mmCIF file of N, CA and C in Angstrom:
data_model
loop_
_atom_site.group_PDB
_atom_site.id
_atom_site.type_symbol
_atom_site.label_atom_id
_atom_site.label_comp_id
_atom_site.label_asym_id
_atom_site.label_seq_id
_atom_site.Cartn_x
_atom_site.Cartn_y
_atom_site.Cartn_z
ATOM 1 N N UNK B 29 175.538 53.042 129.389
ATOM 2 C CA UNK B 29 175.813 53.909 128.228
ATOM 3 C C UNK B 29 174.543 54.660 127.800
ATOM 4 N N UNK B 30 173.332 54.095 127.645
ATOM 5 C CA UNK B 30 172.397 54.164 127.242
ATOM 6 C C UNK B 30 171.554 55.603 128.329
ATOM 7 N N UNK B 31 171.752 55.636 129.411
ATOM 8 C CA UNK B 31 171.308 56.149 130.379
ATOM 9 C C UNK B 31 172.141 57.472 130.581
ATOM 10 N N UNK B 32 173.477 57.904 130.211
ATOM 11 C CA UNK B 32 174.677 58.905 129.846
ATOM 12 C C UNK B 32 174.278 59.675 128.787
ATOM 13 N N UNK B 33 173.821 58.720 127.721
ATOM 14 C CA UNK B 33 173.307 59.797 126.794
ATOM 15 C C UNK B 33 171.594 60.320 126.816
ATOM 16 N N UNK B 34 171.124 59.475 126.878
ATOM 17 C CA UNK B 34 169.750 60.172 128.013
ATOM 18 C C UNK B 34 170.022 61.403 128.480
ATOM 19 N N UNK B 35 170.439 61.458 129.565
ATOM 20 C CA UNK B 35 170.839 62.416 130.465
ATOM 21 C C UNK B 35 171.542 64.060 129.418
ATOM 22 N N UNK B 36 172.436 63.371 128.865
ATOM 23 C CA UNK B 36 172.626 64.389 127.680
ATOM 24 C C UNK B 36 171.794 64.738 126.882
ATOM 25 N N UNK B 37 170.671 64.208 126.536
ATOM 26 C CA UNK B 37 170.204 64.822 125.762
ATOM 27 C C UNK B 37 169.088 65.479 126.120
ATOM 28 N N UNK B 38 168.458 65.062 127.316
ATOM 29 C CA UNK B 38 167.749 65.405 128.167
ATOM 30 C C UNK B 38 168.496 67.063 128.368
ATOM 31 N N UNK B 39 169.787 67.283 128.764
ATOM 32 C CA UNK B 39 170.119 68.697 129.172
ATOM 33 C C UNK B 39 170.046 69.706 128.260
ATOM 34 N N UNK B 40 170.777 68.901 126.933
ATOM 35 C CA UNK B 40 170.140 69.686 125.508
ATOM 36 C C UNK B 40 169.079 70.266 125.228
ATOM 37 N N UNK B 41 168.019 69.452 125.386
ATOM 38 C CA UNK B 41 166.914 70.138 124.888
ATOM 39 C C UNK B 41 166.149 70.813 126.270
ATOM 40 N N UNK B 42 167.077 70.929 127.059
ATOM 41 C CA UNK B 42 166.454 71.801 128.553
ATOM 42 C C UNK B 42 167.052 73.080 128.301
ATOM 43 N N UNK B 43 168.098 73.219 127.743
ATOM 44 C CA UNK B 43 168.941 74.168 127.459
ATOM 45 C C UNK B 43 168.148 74.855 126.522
ATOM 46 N N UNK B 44 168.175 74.378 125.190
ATOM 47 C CA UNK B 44 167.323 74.702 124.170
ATOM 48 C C UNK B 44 165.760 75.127 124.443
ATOM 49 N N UNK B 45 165.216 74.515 125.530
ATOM 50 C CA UNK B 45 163.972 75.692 125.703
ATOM 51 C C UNK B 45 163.817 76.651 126.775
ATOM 52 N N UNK B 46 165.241 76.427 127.783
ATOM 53 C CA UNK B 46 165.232 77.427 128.511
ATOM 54 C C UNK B 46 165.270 78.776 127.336
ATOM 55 N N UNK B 47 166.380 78.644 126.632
ATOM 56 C CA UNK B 47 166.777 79.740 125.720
ATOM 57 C C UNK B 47 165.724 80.269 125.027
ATOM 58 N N UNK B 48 165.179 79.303 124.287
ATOM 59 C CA UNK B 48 163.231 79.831 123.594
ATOM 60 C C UNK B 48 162.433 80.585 124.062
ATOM 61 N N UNK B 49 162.577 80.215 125.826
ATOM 62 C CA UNK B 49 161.961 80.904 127.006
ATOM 63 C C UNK B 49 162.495 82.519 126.925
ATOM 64 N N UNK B 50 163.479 82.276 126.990
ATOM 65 C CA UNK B 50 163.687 83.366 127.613
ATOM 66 C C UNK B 50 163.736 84.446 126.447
ATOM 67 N N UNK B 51 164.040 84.270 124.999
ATOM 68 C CA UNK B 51 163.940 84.760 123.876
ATOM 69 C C UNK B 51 162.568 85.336 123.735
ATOM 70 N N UNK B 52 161.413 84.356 123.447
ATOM 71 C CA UNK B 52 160.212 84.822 123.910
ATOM 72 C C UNK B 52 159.862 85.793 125.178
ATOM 73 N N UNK B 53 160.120 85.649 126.023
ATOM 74 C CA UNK B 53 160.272 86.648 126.940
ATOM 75 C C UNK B 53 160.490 87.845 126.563
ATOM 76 N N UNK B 54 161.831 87.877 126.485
ATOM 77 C CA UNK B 54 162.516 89.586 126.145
ATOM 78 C C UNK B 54 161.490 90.195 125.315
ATOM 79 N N UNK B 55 161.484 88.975 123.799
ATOM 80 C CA UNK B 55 160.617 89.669 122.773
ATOM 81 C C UNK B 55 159.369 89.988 123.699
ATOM 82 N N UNK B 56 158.582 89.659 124.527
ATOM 83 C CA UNK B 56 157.147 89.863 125.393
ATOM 84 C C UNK B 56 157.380 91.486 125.733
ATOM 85 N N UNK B 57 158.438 91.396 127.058
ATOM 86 C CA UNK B 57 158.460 92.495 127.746
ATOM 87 C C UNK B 57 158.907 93.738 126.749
ATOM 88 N N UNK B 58 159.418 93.286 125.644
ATOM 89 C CA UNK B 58 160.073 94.361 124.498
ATOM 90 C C UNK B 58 158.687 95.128 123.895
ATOM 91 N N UNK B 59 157.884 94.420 123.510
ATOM 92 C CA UNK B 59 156.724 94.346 122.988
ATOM 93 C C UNK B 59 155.752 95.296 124.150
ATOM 94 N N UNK B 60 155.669 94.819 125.148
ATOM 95 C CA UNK B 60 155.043 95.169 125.887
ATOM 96 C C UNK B 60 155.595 97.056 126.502
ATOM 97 N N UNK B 61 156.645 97.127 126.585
ATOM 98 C CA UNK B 61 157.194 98.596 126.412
ATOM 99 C C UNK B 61 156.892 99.565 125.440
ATOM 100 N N UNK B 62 157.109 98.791 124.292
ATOM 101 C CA UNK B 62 156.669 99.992 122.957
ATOM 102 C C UNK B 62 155.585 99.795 122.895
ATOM 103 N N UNK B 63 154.735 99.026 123.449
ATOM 104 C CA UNK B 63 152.978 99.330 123.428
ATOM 105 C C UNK B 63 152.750 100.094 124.684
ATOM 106 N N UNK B 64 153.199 99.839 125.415
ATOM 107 C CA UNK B 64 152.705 100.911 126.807
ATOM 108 C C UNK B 64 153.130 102.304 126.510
ATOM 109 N N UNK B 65 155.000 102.355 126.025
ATOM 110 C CA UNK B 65 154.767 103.849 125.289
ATOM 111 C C UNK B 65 153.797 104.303 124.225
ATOM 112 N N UNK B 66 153.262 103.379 123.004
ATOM 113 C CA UNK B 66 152.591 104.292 122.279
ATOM 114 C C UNK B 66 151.349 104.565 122.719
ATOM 115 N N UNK B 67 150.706 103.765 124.016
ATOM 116 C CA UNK B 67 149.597 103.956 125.190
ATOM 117 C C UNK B 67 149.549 105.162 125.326
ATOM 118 N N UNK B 68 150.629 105.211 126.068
ATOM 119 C CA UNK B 68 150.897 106.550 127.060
ATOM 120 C C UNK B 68 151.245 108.095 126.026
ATOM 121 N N UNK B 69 151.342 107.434 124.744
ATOM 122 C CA UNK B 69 151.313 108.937 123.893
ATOM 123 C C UNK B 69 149.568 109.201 123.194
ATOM 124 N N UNK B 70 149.226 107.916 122.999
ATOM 125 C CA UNK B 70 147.758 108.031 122.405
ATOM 126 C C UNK B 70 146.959 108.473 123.285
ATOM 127 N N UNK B 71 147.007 108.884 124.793
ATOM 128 C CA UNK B 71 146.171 109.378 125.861
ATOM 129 C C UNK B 71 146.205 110.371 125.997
#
C-alpha cells in the first residue's frame, strides 16, 4: 500500500515541475523575443 502511494505521489510532483518547467520556459523564450526585438530596434 505504502509503496502505491509513493509512486503516486512521486508522479504528482513530477508532473507539477514538469509544468513549472515548462511555464518558466515559455515565460524565458517570451522574454527573450521582446528583448531581442527591442535589440534589434535600439541598433
Amino acid at each position: 500500500m505504502i509503496a502505491k502511494y509513493d509512486i503516486v505521489i512521486y508522479n504528482l510532483v513530477l508532473l507539477l515541475y514538469i509544468n513549472e518547467f515548462r511555464r518558466i520556459n515559455l515565460d524565458y523564450i517570451l522574454r527573450k523575443e521582446v528583448l531581442g526585438n527591442e535589440n534589434s530596434r535600439l541598433y
